[in-house]
Each structure stands twice: as C-alpha cells, then as structure tokens.
Short mmCIF file of C-alpha atoms in Angstrom, two decimals:
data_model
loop_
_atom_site.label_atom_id
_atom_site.label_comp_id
_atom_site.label_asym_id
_atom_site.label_seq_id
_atom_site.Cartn_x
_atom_site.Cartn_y
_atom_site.Cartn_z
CA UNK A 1 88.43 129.94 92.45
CA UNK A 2 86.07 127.88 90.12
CA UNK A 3 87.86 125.53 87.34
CA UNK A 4 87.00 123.51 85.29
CA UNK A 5 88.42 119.86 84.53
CA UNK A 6 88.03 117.80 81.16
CA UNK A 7 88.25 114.31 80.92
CA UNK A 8 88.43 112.48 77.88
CA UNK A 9 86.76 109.76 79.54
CA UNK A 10 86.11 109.14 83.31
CA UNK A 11 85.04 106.04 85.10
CA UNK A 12 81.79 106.97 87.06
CA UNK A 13 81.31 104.02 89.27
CA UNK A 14 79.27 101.71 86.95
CA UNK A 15 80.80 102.42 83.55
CA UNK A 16 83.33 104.38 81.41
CA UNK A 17 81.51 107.61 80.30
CA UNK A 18 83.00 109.45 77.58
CA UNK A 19 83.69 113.72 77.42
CA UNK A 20 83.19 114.12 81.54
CA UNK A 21 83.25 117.97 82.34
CA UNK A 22 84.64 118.06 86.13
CA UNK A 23 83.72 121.54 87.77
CA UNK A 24 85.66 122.18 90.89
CA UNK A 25 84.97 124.92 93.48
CA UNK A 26 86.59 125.03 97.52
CA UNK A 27 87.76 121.54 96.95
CA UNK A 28 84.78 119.88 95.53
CA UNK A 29 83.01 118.94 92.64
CA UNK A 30 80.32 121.15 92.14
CA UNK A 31 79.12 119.43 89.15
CA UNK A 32 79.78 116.58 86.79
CA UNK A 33 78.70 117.16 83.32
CA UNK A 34 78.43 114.21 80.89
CA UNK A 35 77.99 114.44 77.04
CA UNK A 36 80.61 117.26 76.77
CA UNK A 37 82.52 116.26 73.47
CA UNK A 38 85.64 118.77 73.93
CA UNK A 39 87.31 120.67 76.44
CA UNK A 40 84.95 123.55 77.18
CA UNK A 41 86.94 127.10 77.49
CA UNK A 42 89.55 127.57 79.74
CA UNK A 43 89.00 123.75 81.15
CA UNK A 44 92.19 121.90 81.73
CA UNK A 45 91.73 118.62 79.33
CA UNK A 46 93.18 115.27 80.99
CA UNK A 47 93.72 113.11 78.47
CA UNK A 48 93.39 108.71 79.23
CA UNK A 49 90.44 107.55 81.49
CA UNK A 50 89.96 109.63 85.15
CA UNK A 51 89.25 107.74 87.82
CA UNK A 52 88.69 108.91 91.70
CA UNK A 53 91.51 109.19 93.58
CA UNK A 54 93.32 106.36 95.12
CA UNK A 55 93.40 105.57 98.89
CA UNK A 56 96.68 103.56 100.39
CA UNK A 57 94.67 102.73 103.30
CA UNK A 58 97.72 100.82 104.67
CA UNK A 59 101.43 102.59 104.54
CA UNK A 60 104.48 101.96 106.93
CA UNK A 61 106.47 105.27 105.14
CA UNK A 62 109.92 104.31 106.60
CA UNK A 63 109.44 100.50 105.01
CA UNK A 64 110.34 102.80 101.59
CA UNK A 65 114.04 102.18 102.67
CA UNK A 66 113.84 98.55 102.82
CA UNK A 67 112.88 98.10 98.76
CA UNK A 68 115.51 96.14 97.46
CA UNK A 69 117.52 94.94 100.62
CA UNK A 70 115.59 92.78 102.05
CA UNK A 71 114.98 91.24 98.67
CA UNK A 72 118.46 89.71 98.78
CA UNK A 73 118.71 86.21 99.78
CA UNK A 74 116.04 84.59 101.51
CA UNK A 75 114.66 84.83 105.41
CA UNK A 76 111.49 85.05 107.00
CA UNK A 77 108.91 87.87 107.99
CA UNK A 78 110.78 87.39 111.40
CA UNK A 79 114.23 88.01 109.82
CA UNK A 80 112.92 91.00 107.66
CA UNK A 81 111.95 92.47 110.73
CA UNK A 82 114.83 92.49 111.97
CA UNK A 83 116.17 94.69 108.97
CA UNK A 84 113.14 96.68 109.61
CA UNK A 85 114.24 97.74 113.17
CA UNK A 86 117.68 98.69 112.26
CA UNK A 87 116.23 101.38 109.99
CA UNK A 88 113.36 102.67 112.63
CA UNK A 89 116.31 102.89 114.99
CA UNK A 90 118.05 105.36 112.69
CA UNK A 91 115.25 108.17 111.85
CA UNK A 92 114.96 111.84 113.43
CA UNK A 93 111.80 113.67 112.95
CA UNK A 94 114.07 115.48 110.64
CA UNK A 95 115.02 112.64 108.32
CA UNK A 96 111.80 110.89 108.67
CA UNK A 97 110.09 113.95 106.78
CA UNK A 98 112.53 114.14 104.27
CA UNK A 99 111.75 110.71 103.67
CA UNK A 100 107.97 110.83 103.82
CA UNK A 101 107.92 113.91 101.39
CA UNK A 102 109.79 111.41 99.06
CA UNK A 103 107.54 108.79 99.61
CA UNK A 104 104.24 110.39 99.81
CA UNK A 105 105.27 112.15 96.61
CA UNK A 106 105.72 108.80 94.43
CA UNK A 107 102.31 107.82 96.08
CA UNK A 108 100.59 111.00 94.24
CA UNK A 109 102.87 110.05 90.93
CA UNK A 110 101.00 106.46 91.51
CA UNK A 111 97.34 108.15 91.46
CA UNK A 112 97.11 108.14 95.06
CA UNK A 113 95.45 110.77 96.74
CA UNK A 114 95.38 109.82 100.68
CA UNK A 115 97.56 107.41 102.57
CA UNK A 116 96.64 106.21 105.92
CA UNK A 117 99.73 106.22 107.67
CA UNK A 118 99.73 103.30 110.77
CA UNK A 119 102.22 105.49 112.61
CA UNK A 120 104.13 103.48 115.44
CA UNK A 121 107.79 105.23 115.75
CA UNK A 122 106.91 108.07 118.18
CA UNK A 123 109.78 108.44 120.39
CA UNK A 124 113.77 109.35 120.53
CA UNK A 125 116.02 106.07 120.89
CA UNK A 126 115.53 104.45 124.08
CA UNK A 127 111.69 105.77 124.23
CA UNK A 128 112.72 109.00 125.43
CA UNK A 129 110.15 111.18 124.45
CA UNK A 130 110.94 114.32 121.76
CA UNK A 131 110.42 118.04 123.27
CA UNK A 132 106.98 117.77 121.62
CA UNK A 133 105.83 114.06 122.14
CA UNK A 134 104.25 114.21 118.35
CA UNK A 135 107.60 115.29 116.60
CA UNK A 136 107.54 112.25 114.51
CA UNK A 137 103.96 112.26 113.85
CA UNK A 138 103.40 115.77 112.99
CA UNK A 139 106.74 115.06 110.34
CA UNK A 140 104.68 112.90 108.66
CA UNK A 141 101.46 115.18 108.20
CA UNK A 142 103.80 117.68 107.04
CA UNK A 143 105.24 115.57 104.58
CA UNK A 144 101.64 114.76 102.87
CA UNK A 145 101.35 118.41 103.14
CA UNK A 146 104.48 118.85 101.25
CA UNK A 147 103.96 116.27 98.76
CA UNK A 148 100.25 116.98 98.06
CA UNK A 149 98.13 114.26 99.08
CA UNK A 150 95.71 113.78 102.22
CA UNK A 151 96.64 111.40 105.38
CA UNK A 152 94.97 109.77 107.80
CA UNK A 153 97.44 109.54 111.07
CA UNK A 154 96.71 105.97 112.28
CA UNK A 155 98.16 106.96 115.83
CA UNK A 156 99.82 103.31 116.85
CA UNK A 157 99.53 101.77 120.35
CA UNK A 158 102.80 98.97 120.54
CA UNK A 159 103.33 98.68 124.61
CA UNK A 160 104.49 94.84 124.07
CA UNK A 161 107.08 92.68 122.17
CA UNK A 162 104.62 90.07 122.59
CA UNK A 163 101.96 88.19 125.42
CA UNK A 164 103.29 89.47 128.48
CA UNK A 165 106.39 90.53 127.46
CA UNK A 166 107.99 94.13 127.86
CA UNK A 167 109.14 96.14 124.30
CA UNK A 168 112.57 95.21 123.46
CA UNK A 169 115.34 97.66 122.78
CA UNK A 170 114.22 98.19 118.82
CA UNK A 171 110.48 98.67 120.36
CA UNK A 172 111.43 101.31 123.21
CA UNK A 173 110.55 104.00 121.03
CA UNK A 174 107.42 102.84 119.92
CA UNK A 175 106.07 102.36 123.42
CA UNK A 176 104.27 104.90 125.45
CA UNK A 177 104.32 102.36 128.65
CA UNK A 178 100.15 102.05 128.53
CA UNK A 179 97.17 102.68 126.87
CA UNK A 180 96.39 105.58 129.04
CA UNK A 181 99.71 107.38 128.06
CA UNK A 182 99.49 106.15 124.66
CA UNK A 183 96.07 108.20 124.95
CA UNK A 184 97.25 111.19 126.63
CA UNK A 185 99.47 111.59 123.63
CA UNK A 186 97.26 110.72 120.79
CA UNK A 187 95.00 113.26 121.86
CA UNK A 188 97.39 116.26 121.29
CA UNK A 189 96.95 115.22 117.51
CA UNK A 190 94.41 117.58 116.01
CA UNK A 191 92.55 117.32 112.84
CA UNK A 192 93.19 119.53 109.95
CA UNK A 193 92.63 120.56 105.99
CA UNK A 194 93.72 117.20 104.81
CA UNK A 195 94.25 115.80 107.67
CA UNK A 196 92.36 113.34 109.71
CA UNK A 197 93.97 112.01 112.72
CA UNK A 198 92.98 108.03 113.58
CA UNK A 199 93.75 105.26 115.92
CA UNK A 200 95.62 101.59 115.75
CA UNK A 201 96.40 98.58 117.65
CA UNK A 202 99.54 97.28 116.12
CA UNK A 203 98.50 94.06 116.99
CA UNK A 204 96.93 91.72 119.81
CA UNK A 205 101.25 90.88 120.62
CA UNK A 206 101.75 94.37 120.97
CA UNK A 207 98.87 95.92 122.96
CA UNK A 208 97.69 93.78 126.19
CA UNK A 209 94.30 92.43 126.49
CA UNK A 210 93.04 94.95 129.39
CA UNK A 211 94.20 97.57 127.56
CA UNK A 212 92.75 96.80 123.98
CA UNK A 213 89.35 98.93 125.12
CA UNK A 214 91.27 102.09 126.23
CA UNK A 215 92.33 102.55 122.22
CA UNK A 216 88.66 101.19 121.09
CA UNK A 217 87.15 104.00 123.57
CA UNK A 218 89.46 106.79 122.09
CA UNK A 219 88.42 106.08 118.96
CA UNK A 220 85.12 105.47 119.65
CA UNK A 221 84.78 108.95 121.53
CA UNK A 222 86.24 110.87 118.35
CA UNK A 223 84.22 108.88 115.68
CA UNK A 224 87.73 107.92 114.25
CA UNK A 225 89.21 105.20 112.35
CA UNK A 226 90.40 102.40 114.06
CA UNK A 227 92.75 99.79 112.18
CA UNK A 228 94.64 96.78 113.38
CA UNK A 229 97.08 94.39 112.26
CA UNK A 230 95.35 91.24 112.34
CA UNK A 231 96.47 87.41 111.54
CA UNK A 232 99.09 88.12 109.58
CA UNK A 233 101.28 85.57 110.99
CA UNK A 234 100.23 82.03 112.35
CA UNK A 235 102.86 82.23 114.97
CA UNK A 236 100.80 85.03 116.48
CA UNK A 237 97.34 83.22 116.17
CA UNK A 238 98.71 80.22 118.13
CA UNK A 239 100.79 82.95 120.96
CA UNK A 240 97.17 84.23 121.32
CA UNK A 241 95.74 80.79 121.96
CA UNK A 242 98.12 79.77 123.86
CA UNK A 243 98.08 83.09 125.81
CA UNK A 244 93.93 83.83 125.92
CA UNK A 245 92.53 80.44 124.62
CA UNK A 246 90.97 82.53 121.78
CA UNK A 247 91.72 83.84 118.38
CA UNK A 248 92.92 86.95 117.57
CA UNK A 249 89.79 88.08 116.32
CA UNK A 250 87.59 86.82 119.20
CA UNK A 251 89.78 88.61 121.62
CA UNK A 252 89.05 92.04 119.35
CA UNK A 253 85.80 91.45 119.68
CA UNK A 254 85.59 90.57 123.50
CA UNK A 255 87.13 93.89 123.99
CA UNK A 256 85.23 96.10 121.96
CA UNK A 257 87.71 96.62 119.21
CA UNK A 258 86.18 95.60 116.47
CA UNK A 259 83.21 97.49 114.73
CA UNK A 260 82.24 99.84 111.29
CA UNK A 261 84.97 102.20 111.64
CA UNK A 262 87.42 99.79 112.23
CA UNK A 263 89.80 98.08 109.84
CA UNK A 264 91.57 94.80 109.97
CA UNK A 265 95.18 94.95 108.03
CA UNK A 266 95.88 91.73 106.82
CA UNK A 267 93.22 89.40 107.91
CA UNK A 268 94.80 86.60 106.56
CA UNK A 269 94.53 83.15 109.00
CA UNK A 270 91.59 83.48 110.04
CA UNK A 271 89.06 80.78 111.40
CA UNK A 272 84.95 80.46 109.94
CA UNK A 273 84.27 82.30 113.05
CA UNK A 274 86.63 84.85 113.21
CA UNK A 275 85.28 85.32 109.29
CA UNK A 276 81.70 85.77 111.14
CA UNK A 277 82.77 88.02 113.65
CA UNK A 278 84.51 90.56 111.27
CA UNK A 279 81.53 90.19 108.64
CA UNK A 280 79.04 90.16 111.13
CA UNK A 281 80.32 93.79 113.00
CA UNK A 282 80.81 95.38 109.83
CA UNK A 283 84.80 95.42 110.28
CA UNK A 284 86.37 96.08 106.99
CA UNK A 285 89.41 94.22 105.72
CA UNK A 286 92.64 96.16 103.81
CA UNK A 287 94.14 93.54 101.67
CA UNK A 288 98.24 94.18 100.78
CA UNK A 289 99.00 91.42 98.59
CA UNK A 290 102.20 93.04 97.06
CA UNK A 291 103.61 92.78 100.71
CA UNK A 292 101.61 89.82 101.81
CA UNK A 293 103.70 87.63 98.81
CA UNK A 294 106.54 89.64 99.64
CA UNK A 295 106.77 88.11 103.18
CA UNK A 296 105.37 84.81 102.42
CA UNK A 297 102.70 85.37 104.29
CA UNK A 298 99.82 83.76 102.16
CA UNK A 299 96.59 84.29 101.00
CA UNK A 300 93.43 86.21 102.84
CA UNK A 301 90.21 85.08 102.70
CA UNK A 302 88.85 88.00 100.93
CA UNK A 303 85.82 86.79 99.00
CA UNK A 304 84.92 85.10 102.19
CA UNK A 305 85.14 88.24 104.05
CA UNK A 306 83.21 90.06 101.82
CA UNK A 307 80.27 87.95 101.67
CA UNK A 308 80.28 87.92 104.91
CA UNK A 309 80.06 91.53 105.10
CA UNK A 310 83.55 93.16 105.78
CA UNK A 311 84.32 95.85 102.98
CA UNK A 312 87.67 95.81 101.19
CA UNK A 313 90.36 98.36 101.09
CA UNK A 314 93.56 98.26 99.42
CA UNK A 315 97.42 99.12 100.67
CA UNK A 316 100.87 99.11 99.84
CA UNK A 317 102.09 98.27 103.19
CA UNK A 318 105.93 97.45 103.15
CA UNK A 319 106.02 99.29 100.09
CA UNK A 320 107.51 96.48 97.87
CA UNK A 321 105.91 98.42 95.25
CA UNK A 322 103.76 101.75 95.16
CA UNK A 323 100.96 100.96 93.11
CA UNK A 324 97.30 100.09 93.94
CA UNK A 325 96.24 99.03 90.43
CA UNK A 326 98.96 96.10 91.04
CA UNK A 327 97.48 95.74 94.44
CA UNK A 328 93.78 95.37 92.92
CA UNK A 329 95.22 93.34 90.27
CA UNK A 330 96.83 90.99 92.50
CA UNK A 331 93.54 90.08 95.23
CA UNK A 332 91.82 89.28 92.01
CA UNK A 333 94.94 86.96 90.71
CA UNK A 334 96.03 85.51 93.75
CA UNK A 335 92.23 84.45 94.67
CA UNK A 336 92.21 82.42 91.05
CA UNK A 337 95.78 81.01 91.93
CA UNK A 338 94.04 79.56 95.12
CA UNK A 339 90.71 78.66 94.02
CA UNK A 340 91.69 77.90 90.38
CA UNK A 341 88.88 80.14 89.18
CA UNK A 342 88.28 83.24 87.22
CA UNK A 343 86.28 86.51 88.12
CA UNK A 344 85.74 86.61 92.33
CA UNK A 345 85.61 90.59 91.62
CA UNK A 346 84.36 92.90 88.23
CA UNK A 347 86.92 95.50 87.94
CA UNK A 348 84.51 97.85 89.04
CA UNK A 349 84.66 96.16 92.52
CA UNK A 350 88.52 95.96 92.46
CA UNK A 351 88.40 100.32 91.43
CA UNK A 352 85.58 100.58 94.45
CA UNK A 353 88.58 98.50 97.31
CA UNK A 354 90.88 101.10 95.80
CA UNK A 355 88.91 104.22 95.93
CA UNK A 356 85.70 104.71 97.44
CA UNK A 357 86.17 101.81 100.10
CA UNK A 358 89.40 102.59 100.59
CA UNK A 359 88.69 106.55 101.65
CA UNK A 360 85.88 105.64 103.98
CA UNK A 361 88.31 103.32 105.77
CA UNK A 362 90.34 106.53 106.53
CA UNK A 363 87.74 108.15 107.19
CA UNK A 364 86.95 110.30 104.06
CA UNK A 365 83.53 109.23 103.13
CA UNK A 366 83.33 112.43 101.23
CA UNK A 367 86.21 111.52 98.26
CA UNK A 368 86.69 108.17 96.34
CA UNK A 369 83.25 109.07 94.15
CA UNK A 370 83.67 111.45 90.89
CA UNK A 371 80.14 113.11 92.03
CA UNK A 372 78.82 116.27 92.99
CA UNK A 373 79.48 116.83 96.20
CA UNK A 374 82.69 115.12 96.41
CA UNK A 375 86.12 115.82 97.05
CA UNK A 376 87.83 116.87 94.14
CA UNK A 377 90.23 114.04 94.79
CA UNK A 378 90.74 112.21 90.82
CA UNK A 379 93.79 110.66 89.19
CA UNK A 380 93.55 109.90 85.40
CA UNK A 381 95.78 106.86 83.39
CA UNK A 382 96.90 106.86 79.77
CA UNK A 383 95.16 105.13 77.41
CA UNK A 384 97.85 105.07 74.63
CA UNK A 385 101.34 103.36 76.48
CA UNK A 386 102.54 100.06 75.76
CA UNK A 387 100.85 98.70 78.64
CA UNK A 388 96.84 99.99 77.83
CA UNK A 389 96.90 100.77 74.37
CA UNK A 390 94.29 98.55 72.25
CA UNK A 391 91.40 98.02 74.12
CA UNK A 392 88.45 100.20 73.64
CA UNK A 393 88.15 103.41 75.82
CA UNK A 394 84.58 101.89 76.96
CA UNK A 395 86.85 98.67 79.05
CA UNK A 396 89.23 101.22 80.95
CA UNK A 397 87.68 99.59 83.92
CA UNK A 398 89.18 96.24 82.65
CA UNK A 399 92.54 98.01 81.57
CA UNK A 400 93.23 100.02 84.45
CA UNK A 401 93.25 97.16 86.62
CA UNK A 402 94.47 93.83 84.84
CA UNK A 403 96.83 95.92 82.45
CA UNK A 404 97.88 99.87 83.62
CA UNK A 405 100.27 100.34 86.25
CA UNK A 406 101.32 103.16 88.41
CA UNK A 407 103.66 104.15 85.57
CA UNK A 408 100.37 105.43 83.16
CA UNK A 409 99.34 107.63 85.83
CA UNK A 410 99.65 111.28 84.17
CA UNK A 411 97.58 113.06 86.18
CA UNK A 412 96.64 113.36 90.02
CA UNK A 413 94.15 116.06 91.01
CA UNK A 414 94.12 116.83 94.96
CA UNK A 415 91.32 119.05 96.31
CA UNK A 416 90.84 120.44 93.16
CA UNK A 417 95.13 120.97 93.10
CA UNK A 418 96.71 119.92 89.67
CA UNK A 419 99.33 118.06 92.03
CA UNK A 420 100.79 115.64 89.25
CA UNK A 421 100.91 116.78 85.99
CA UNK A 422 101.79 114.87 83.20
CA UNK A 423 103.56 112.49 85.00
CA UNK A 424 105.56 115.18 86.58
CA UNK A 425 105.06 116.28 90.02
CA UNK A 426 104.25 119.81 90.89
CA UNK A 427 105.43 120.32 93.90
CA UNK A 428 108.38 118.10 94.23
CA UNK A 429 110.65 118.83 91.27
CA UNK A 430 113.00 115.26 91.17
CA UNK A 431 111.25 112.43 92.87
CA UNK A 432 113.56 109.72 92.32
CA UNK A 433 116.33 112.13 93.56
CA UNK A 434 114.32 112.92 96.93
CA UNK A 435 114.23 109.28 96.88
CA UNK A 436 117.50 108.33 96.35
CA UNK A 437 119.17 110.58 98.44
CA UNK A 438 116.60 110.32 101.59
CA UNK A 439 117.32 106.72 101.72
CA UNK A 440 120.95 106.92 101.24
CA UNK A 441 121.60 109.21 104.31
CA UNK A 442 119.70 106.12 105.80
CA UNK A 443 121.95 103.43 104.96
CA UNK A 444 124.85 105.58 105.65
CA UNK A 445 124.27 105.80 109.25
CA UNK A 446 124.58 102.24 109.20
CA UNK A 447 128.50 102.59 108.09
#
C-alpha cells in the first residue's frame, strides 16, 4: 500500500534539505520530493533530521551479555575471551533468539536498520550438531525478523584454536571439522525478504591456510559477502609469521580471499603492504572503535586504507555500546588523538561508513541512499534534546555525528515499516525488559 513519509528535514547525501516528502511503495522509495513545506495529507510527519538507515556491518549478538562484566577490573582481549566462551557455552537456539530479538531490537531503537551478523556458534556443546545443523543460525534470522530490521548471516568458518592446532573444548561447537563441511552446511542457508545469507573466515588462527579458498570459492560462487577478522591482535600477526612467513593479509590474498565483496573486520596492525594489498583489491575495511578501545586493541589505519582504496564500514562488534553515530564519531576522534589533527573525514563521509558503505558491505547495495529506487530503509534523530539542540537544522550532518547519540533516535523506518516510533518500538513492547531478563537467564546458568 502506497504511504507517504514527511521529514522535516532529511540528509540527502551532500547536504541537509529541508521539507523532504518520502513516498514509499513494496518497500521502496518511489519518489523523493524536495521543497514540500508541510506534511502533505495523510503523510506521517517525522520530526528532527532523517537520515538512511544504519548498517552494523559487524555484530557478535551473544557479546550483548558481556556489557558490564567484563568491564570490571582489568585483563586482556585474551582474558575477555575467556568470559566470552563461558557465555557461548551456555546458549540454546532457544535462548539465543530470545536474546537476539532483544538485541536486534535496541539496534532498530539505535537507527539501525541491518546488522551483519558474523555467526560462529553453530553447534550443541561438544560440536554435536542440532537436529537441523542451522538451528542457531536460523534463531538469529528470526530474531531480526522479530525485531524488525534486515541481517546479513555472515556464516563463520572457525576449524582451529590457532596454526595447527585443533578447536579447544569452548571452540567444539563452532567447528564443522573442514571447510568442505563447513560448506555443506552453509549452503542449506537460503536467502530471503530481509535476509541475505553471507560468508566469514573468523580469522587466519581459526581457518587453515589450504582451506582459506574453499570459503573464498563459496562465496565467490553465490556473489556473497565475504568478511574476515583481520589484525586485530599482534599476537596473531607474529603466529602467522612465524607459522607462513607472511602477514595475515598476504596470506588472504595468496589464497584468494580477499577481493570487492569482501570485508576486513578490524584491520588494525597492518604493514604498508598489507595497506596496498587491501586498497589495491578493493577489500573494504569495518572499523569498531567502541570495541577496538574496549579491548585495548589500538588504532586502525583508516585514512590510510581509504586512500588506498578500501571503503569504510562501521560496527558495534562486542557491543560495548549500540550506537553507530558514537562509532562514526569515534574513527574521526581517535584518528586526531593519533595524528594530533583535525578533520581526516566531513561528516558526510563518517554518515556514508555508516549507511551507504556500510549496506553494500552486507550486501544491500540497494538501501543506505534516501533515493528513488531505494530501500525504504531511514531512521530520523531529534533536533531539539539536550544533546543536538542549537545548531542550525542546515549542520545536522555535523550534529548527528560529533553531538546525537543513539538516544535521539525517534524514528526507524524498515522497508517502508514504521518499526520505531517515537522512540518506542513497535514490535517489541519493553526493550530493556527483553534485555534484562534474556541476559539474566544467562548468568543464571552460571550459578
């Protein structure tokens, strides 16, 4: 059924455009009207500055449960993986949804319309596989469904604990044994409406060299995303050297992996070359840095990257914090912290990582634009809270990223689906109670 959106002013790529008539039809925008001064008939008015939806092109769902605990004391990414495993070990396909739902539905309350989900927890304890091999997987696309946003299934090959090394008893169920299986599995996944089901290397540790091109060729053969963790951690850059006599990022590339439809998570010690290599093949980068200061793990090389030729995406990873205007915010910030400079990126450029850049990398070229054509995919942020009021409607650019949070979102528009409205969501009553309680069934199957 045709409707009709309103916005009092709507970010169209290049500039803040005042009265924005959004006509929807099957999904998409069928037209974007400028010059429209007030809400035509029957139009649903969205009041604050619209901007296209949000892409998390980097989520670990079941991190959710760590916010808070593994903030207490201090430790290592090594120790807080530890914590990590002790929750993976405890999730059904039952409580995983009920957690995703929760999760996926304080993404949309963030403004984020499609998560790319880098799925690794496939199987029972012990690695036994579930009646149907994709229980946990298919929980998690029916938790987006749920909670009314899109996901990309980043299907996760982890056969190792590291070089030549079997999984340990925390990684049993992530392992399918080899590529091939891994494969077999994968391909039972099916794409969907709002679903788009892609592939992932955990990591160079966790997938052995001879079988890195089975997962590239899988990919390759379905025109899918491809991501990868990649340099996150120096210990793994010198296990690789030690292991190959290469870097991380050469052995991607000697193997096929790397390319324009995939994405490297992370990207963060790299070498000049590897910077070449990514740039050069058209790999993009997704940048975390809530999670990347989180774990101490430092400061990519992002402007670098870029120039090089690797487009930018933007994720909450670990899920520190849901909110991709602080994860925009903070590449911009923690470049002039390291460089002791001002402006590597216009706002514009920081909204493009977040949207448009961001949705390709999940492979939804079709949304991230506010265009005809487009997915009707938009999210729109107050212009009158504590946080953005003051500044003139024609800098929203400037104020959604270096001032608004996820907490001025009032709107989130899914496929043309009023999903959050404002600030409530639609679909999922009490968020912070789905929260709350999802997590605490968690923790008490620790006691």
């Amino acid at each position: 059924m045709p409707l009709t959106y309103w916005a009092e002013h709507a970010w169209l790529g290049t500039h803040v455009e005042p009265g924005v008539a959004l006509d929807v039809s099957d999904g998409r925008l069928t037209a974007v009207r400028t010059g429209v001064d007030a809400p035509p008939p029957g139009a649903v008015p969205l009041r604050g500055l619209t901007l296209p939806g949000l892409a998390n092109a980097h989520s670990h769902a079941f991190h959710r449960a760590l916010r808070g605990t593994v903030q207490v004391g201090s430790g290592t990414f090594w120790t807080w993986r530890e914590v990590m495993y002790q929750v993976a070990s405890r999730l059904t396909p039952d409580s995983y949804f009920t957690l995703a739902r929760a999760v996926y539905a304080e993404m949309a309350l963030a403004g984020i319309t499609a998560v790319g989900e880098f799925h690794y927890l496939h199987h029972a304890p012990g690695g036994v596989p579930y009646a149907d091999p994709n229980a946990m997987g298919e929980a998690l696309i029916a938790a987006a469904g749920e909670a009314g946003i899109r996901i990309t299934l980043l299907d996760t090959a982890y056969l190792s604990s590291g070089f030549g090394e079997p999984p340990n008893e925390h990684q049993r169920r992530f392992s399918d044994g080899t590529a091939e299986a891994w494969a077999e599995r994968a391909s039972l996944l099916k794409d969907r409406d709002g679903v788009r089901i892609g592939a992932a290397v955990h990591s160079v540790r966790a997938v052995p060299a001879d079988q890195l091109s089975t997962v590239a060729q899988w990919a390759a053969d379905r025109q899918a995303p491809l991501h990868v963790h990649l340099s996150e951690q120096t210990a793994e850059n010198d296990a690789c050297l030690a292991a190959h006599g290469r870097t991380p990022t050469r052995l991607l590339a000697d193997h096929g992996v790397l390319g324009p439809r995939t994405t490297g998570v992370h990207n963060t010690h790299l070498t000049d070359e590897d910077i070449a290599l990514l740039g050069g093949t058209g790999t993009g980068t997704c940048m975390c840095p809530t999670t990347e200061r989180d774990l101490a793990d430092g400061i990519g090389p992002a402007v670098a990257l870029q120039r090089a030729g690797s487009p930018l995406s933007l994720g909450s990873d670990s899920h520190a914090v849901i909110d991709l205007l602080e994860e925009a915010r903070a590449m911009e910030l923690d470049e002039r912290l390291r460089s002791r400079t001002r402006g590597h990126w216009t706002a514009a450029a920081l909204l493009r990582a977040a949207t448009a850049d961001g949705h390709t990398a999940l492979g939804w070229p079709g949304a991230g634009r506010l265009e005809t054509g487009a997915l009707a995919d938009f999210t729109t942020i107050a212009l009158d809270t504590v946080r953005t009021a003051g500044p003139e409607p024609r800098l929203g650019a400037e104020t959604a990223v270096f001032a608004a949070s996820a907490a001025d979102v009032r709107h989130t528009v899914v496929g043309g689906r009023h999903v959050v409205r404002d600030g409530a969501h639609a679909l999922i009553p009490d968020v912070p109670r789905a929260l709350t309680d999802s997590i605490a069934a968690l923790h008490r199957g620790n006691r």
